[in-house]
CSV table of N, CA, C and O in Angstrom, one decimal:
chain,number,residue,atom,x,y,z
A,1,SER,N,31.7,31.8,-84.4
A,1,SER,CA,30.6,31.8,-83.6
A,1,SER,C,30.5,33.0,-82.6
A,1,SER,O,31.6,33.4,-82.2
A,2,LEU,N,29.4,33.4,-82.3
A,2,LEU,CA,29.2,34.6,-81.4
A,2,LEU,C,29.7,34.2,-80.0
A,2,LEU,O,29.9,35.1,-79.2
A,3,ASP,N,29.8,32.9,-79.7
A,3,ASP,CA,30.3,32.5,-78.4
A,3,ASP,C,31.7,32.9,-78.1
A,3,ASP,O,32.2,32.9,-77.0
A,4,LEU,N,32.4,33.4,-79.1
A,4,LEU,CA,33.8,33.7,-79.0
A,4,LEU,C,34.0,35.2,-78.5
A,4,LEU,O,35.1,35.6,-78.3
A,5,LEU,N,32.9,36.0,-78.4
A,5,LEU,CA,33.0,37.4,-78.1
A,5,LEU,C,33.6,37.5,-76.7
A,5,LEU,O,33.3,36.7,-75.8
A,6,ALA,N,34.5,38.5,-76.5
A,6,ALA,CA,35.2,38.7,-75.3
A,6,ALA,C,34.3,39.3,-74.2
A,6,ALA,O,33.3,39.9,-74.5
A,7,ALA,N,34.8,39.1,-73.0
A,7,ALA,CA,34.2,39.8,-71.8
A,7,ALA,C,32.7,39.5,-71.6
A,7,ALA,O,32.0,40.3,-71.1
A,8,GLY,N,32.3,38.4,-72.1
A,8,GLY,CA,30.9,38.0,-71.9
A,8,GLY,C,29.9,38.8,-72.8
A,8,GLY,O,28.7,38.7,-72.7
A,9,GLU,N,30.5,39.6,-73.7
A,9,GLU,CA,29.6,40.4,-74.6
A,9,GLU,C,29.0,39.4,-75.6
A,9,GLU,O,29.7,38.5,-76.1
A,10,ARG,N,27.8,39.7,-76.0
A,10,ARG,CA,27.1,38.9,-77.0
A,10,ARG,C,26.6,39.8,-78.0
A,10,ARG,O,26.1,40.9,-77.7
A,11,ALA,N,26.6,39.4,-79.2
A,11,ALA,CA,26.0,40.2,-80.3
A,11,ALA,C,24.7,39.5,-80.7
A,11,ALA,O,24.7,38.3,-80.8
A,12,SER,N,23.6,40.2,-80.9
A,12,SER,CA,22.4,39.6,-81.3
A,12,SER,C,21.8,40.3,-82.5
A,12,SER,O,21.9,41.5,-82.6
A,13,GLN,N,21.2,39.5,-83.4
A,13,GLN,CA,20.6,40.0,-84.6
A,13,GLN,C,19.1,39.9,-84.4
A,13,GLN,O,18.6,39.0,-83.8
A,14,PRO,N,18.4,41.0,-84.8
A,14,PRO,CA,16.9,40.9,-84.6
A,14,PRO,C,16.3,39.7,-85.3
A,14,PRO,O,16.7,39.3,-86.4
A,15,ALA,N,15.3,39.1,-84.7
A,15,ALA,CA,14.7,37.9,-85.2
A,15,ALA,C,14.0,38.3,-86.5
A,15,ALA,O,13.5,39.4,-86.7
A,16,GLY,N,14.1,37.4,-87.5
A,16,GLY,CA,13.4,37.5,-88.7
A,16,GLY,C,14.1,38.3,-89.8
A,16,GLY,O,13.6,38.4,-90.9
A,17,GLU,N,15.3,38.8,-89.4
A,17,GLU,CA,16.1,39.6,-90.4
A,17,GLU,C,16.9,38.6,-91.2
A,17,GLU,O,17.6,37.8,-90.7
A,18,GLU,N,16.7,38.7,-92.5
A,18,GLU,CA,17.4,37.8,-93.5
A,18,GLU,C,18.7,38.4,-93.8
A,18,GLU,O,18.8,39.4,-94.4
A,19,VAL,N,19.8,37.7,-93.4
A,19,VAL,CA,21.2,38.1,-93.7
A,19,VAL,C,21.9,37.0,-94.4
A,19,VAL,O,21.9,35.8,-93.9
A,20,PRO,N,22.5,37.2,-95.6
A,20,PRO,CA,23.2,36.1,-96.3
A,20,PRO,C,24.3,35.5,-95.3
A,20,PRO,O,24.9,36.3,-94.6
A,21,PRO,N,24.5,34.2,-95.4
A,21,PRO,CA,25.5,33.6,-94.4
A,21,PRO,C,26.9,34.2,-94.5
A,21,PRO,O,27.5,34.4,-93.5
A,22,GLU,N,27.3,34.6,-95.7
A,22,GLU,CA,28.7,35.1,-95.8
A,22,GLU,C,28.8,36.5,-95.2
A,22,GLU,O,29.8,36.9,-94.6
A,23,LEU,N,27.7,37.3,-95.3
A,23,LEU,CA,27.7,38.6,-94.7
A,23,LEU,C,27.6,38.5,-93.2
A,23,LEU,O,28.2,39.2,-92.4
A,24,ALA,N,26.7,37.5,-92.7
A,24,ALA,CA,26.6,37.3,-91.3
A,24,ALA,C,27.9,36.9,-90.6
A,24,ALA,O,28.3,37.4,-89.6
A,25,ALA,N,28.7,36.1,-91.4
A,25,ALA,CA,30.0,35.6,-90.9
A,25,ALA,C,31.0,36.8,-90.8
A,25,ALA,O,31.7,36.9,-89.8
A,26,ARG,N,31.0,37.7,-91.8
A,26,ARG,CA,31.8,38.9,-91.7
A,26,ARG,C,31.4,39.8,-90.6
A,26,ARG,O,32.3,40.3,-89.9
A,27,ILE,N,30.1,40.0,-90.4
A,27,ILE,CA,29.7,40.9,-89.3
A,27,ILE,C,30.1,40.3,-88.0
A,27,ILE,O,30.6,41.0,-87.1
A,28,GLU,N,29.9,39.0,-87.8
A,28,GLU,CA,30.3,38.3,-86.5
A,28,GLU,C,31.7,38.5,-86.2
A,28,GLU,O,32.1,38.7,-85.1
A,29,ALA,N,32.6,38.3,-87.3
A,29,ALA,CA,34.0,38.5,-87.1
A,29,ALA,C,34.4,39.9,-86.7
A,29,ALA,O,35.2,40.1,-85.8
A,30,LEU,N,33.7,40.9,-87.3
A,30,LEU,CA,34.0,42.3,-86.9
A,30,LEU,C,33.5,42.6,-85.5
A,30,LEU,O,34.2,43.3,-84.8
A,31,LEU,N,32.3,42.0,-85.2
A,31,LEU,CA,31.8,42.3,-83.8
A,31,LEU,C,32.7,41.6,-82.8
A,31,LEU,O,32.9,42.2,-81.7
A,32,GLU,N,33.3,40.5,-83.1
A,32,GLU,CA,34.2,39.8,-82.2
A,32,GLU,C,35.5,40.7,-82.0
A,32,GLU,O,35.9,40.9,-80.8
A,33,ARG,N,36.0,41.2,-83.1
A,33,ARG,CA,37.2,42.1,-83.0
A,33,ARG,C,36.9,43.3,-82.2
A,33,ARG,O,37.7,43.8,-81.4
A,34,ARG,N,35.7,43.9,-82.4
A,34,ARG,CA,35.3,45.1,-81.7
A,34,ARG,C,35.1,44.8,-80.2
A,34,ARG,O,35.6,45.6,-79.4
A,35,ALA,N,34.6,43.7,-79.8
A,35,ALA,CA,34.4,43.3,-78.4
A,35,ALA,C,35.8,43.2,-77.8
A,35,ALA,O,36.0,43.7,-76.6
A,36,GLN,N,36.7,42.6,-78.5
A,36,GLN,CA,38.1,42.5,-77.9
A,36,GLN,C,38.7,43.9,-77.8
A,36,GLN,O,39.4,44.1,-76.8
A,37,ALA,N,38.5,44.8,-78.7
A,37,ALA,CA,39.1,46.1,-78.6
A,37,ALA,C,38.5,46.9,-77.5
A,37,ALA,O,39.2,47.5,-76.7
A,38,ARG,N,37.2,46.7,-77.3
A,38,ARG,CA,36.5,47.4,-76.2
A,38,ARG,C,37.0,46.8,-74.8
A,38,ARG,O,37.2,47.6,-73.9
A,39,GLN,N,37.2,45.5,-74.7
A,39,GLN,CA,37.7,44.9,-73.5
A,39,GLN,C,39.1,45.5,-73.2
A,39,GLN,O,39.4,45.7,-72.0
A,40,ALA,N,39.9,45.7,-74.2
A,40,ALA,CA,41.2,46.2,-74.0
A,40,ALA,C,41.2,47.8,-73.9
A,40,ALA,O,42.3,48.4,-73.7
A,41,LYS,N,40.0,48.4,-73.9
A,41,LYS,CA,39.8,49.8,-73.8
A,41,LYS,C,40.6,50.5,-75.0
A,41,LYS,O,41.0,51.6,-74.8
A,42,ASP,N,40.6,49.9,-76.1
A,42,ASP,CA,41.2,50.4,-77.3
A,42,ASP,C,40.1,51.1,-78.1
A,42,ASP,O,39.6,50.6,-79.1
A,43,TRP,N,39.7,52.3,-77.6
A,43,TRP,CA,38.5,52.9,-78.2
A,43,TRP,C,38.7,53.3,-79.7
A,43,TRP,O,37.7,53.2,-80.5
A,44,PRO,N,39.9,53.8,-80.1
A,44,PRO,CA,40.0,54.1,-81.5
A,44,PRO,C,39.8,52.9,-82.4
A,44,PRO,O,39.2,53.0,-83.5
A,45,ALA,N,40.3,51.7,-82.0
A,45,ALA,CA,40.1,50.5,-82.8
A,45,ALA,C,38.7,50.1,-82.8
A,45,ALA,O,38.1,49.7,-83.8
A,46,ALA,N,38.0,50.2,-81.6
A,46,ALA,CA,36.6,49.8,-81.6
A,46,ALA,C,35.8,50.8,-82.5
A,46,ALA,O,34.9,50.3,-83.2
A,47,ASP,N,36.1,52.1,-82.5
A,47,ASP,CA,35.4,53.0,-83.3
A,47,ASP,C,35.6,52.7,-84.8
A,47,ASP,O,34.7,52.8,-85.6
A,48,ALA,N,36.9,52.4,-85.1
A,48,ALA,CA,37.2,52.0,-86.5
A,48,ALA,C,36.4,50.8,-87.0
A,48,ALA,O,35.9,50.8,-88.2
A,49,ILE,N,36.3,49.8,-86.1
A,49,ILE,CA,35.5,48.6,-86.5
A,49,ILE,C,34.0,49.0,-86.6
A,49,ILE,O,33.4,48.5,-87.6
A,50,ARG,N,33.5,49.9,-85.8
A,50,ARG,CA,32.1,50.3,-85.9
A,50,ARG,C,31.9,51.0,-87.3
A,50,ARG,O,30.9,50.8,-87.9
A,51,ASP,N,33.0,51.8,-87.7
A,51,ASP,CA,32.9,52.4,-89.0
A,51,ASP,C,32.8,51.4,-90.1
A,51,ASP,O,32.1,51.6,-91.1
A,52,GLU,N,33.6,50.3,-90.0
A,52,GLU,CA,33.6,49.3,-91.0
A,52,GLU,C,32.2,48.6,-91.1
A,52,GLU,O,31.7,48.3,-92.1
A,53,LEU,N,31.6,48.4,-89.9
A,53,LEU,CA,30.3,47.8,-89.8
A,53,LEU,C,29.3,48.8,-90.5
A,53,LEU,O,28.4,48.4,-91.2
A,54,ALA,N,29.4,50.1,-90.2
A,54,ALA,CA,28.5,51.1,-90.8
A,54,ALA,C,28.6,51.1,-92.3
A,54,ALA,O,27.6,51.2,-93.0
A,55,ALA,N,29.8,50.8,-92.8
A,55,ALA,CA,30.0,50.8,-94.3
A,55,ALA,C,29.2,49.6,-94.9
A,55,ALA,O,28.8,49.6,-96.0
A,56,LEU,N,29.0,48.5,-94.0
A,56,LEU,CA,28.2,47.4,-94.5
A,56,LEU,C,26.7,47.6,-94.2
A,56,LEU,O,25.9,46.7,-94.3
A,57,ARG,N,26.4,48.8,-93.8
A,57,ARG,CA,25.0,49.1,-93.4
A,57,ARG,C,24.5,48.4,-92.1
A,57,ARG,O,23.4,48.1,-92.0
A,58,VAL,N,25.5,48.1,-91.2
A,58,VAL,CA,25.2,47.5,-90.0
A,58,VAL,C,25.1,48.6,-88.9
A,58,VAL,O,26.1,49.3,-88.7
A,59,VAL,N,24.0,48.6,-88.1
A,59,VAL,CA,23.9,49.5,-87.0
A,59,VAL,C,24.1,48.7,-85.8
A,59,VAL,O,23.4,47.7,-85.5
A,60,VAL,N,25.0,49.2,-84.9
A,60,VAL,CA,25.4,48.5,-83.7
A,60,VAL,C,24.9,49.3,-82.5
A,60,VAL,O,25.1,50.5,-82.4
A,61,LYS,N,24.2,48.7,-81.6
A,61,LYS,CA,23.7,49.3,-80.3
A,61,LYS,C,24.3,48.5,-79.2
A,61,LYS,O,24.1,47.3,-79.1
A,62,ASP,N,25.1,49.2,-78.3
A,62,ASP,CA,25.7,48.6,-77.2
A,62,ASP,C,24.7,48.6,-76.0
A,62,ASP,O,24.1,49.6,-75.7
A,63,THR,N,24.5,47.4,-75.4
A,63,THR,CA,23.6,47.3,-74.3
A,63,THR,C,24.4,46.6,-73.2
A,63,THR,O,25.5,46.0,-73.4
A,64,PRO,N,23.9,46.6,-71.9
A,64,PRO,CA,24.5,45.8,-70.9
A,64,PRO,C,24.7,44.3,-71.1
A,64,PRO,O,25.6,43.7,-70.6
A,65,GLN,N,23.8,43.8,-72.0
A,65,GLN,CA,23.9,42.4,-72.4
A,65,GLN,C,24.8,42.1,-73.5
A,65,GLN,O,25.0,41.0,-73.9
A,66,GLY,N,25.4,43.1,-74.1
A,66,GLY,CA,26.2,43.0,-75.3
A,66,GLY,C,25.7,43.8,-76.4
A,66,GLY,O,24.8,44.5,-76.3
A,67,ALA,N,26.4,43.7,-77.6
A,67,ALA,CA,26.0,44.4,-78.8
A,67,ALA,C,24.8,43.8,-79.4
A,67,ALA,O,24.7,42.6,-79.6
A,68,GLN,N,23.9,44.7,-79.9
A,68,GLN,CA,22.8,44.3,-80.7
A,68,GLN,C,23.0,45.0,-82.1
A,68,GLN,O,23.5,46.1,-82.1
A,69,TRP,N,22.6,44.3,-83.1
A,69,TRP,CA,22.8,44.9,-84.5
A,69,TRP,C,21.6,44.6,-85.4
A,69,TRP,O,20.9,43.7,-85.1
A,70,HIS,N,21.5,45.5,-86.4
A,70,HIS,CA,20.5,45.3,-87.5
A,70,HIS,C,21.1,46.0,-88.7
A,70,HIS,O,22.0,46.8,-88.6
A,71,LEU,N,20.5,45.6,-89.8
A,71,LEU,CA,20.9,46.2,-91.1
A,71,LEU,C,20.0,47.5,-91.3
A,71,LEU,O,18.8,47.5,-90.9
A,72,GLU,N,20.6,48.5,-91.8
A,72,GLU,CA,19.8,49.7,-92.1
A,72,GLU,C,18.9,49.5,-93.2
A,72,GLU,O,19.1,48.7,-94.1
């Protein structure tokens, strides 16, 4: 669940975007790991996870309210 994201970060998916449940679960897990890396200021790990997300065609935008994402 997205409620597990660290440091109060939340990830949100644009409304109306159809994402298969298994892909959404994988994306959520990666976003959670990325939030933890960012909280720990482990920027290389956070960047590597962003690259993994990019390979899945996921675009991540960091905002003050947390990460937002959409599929390319």
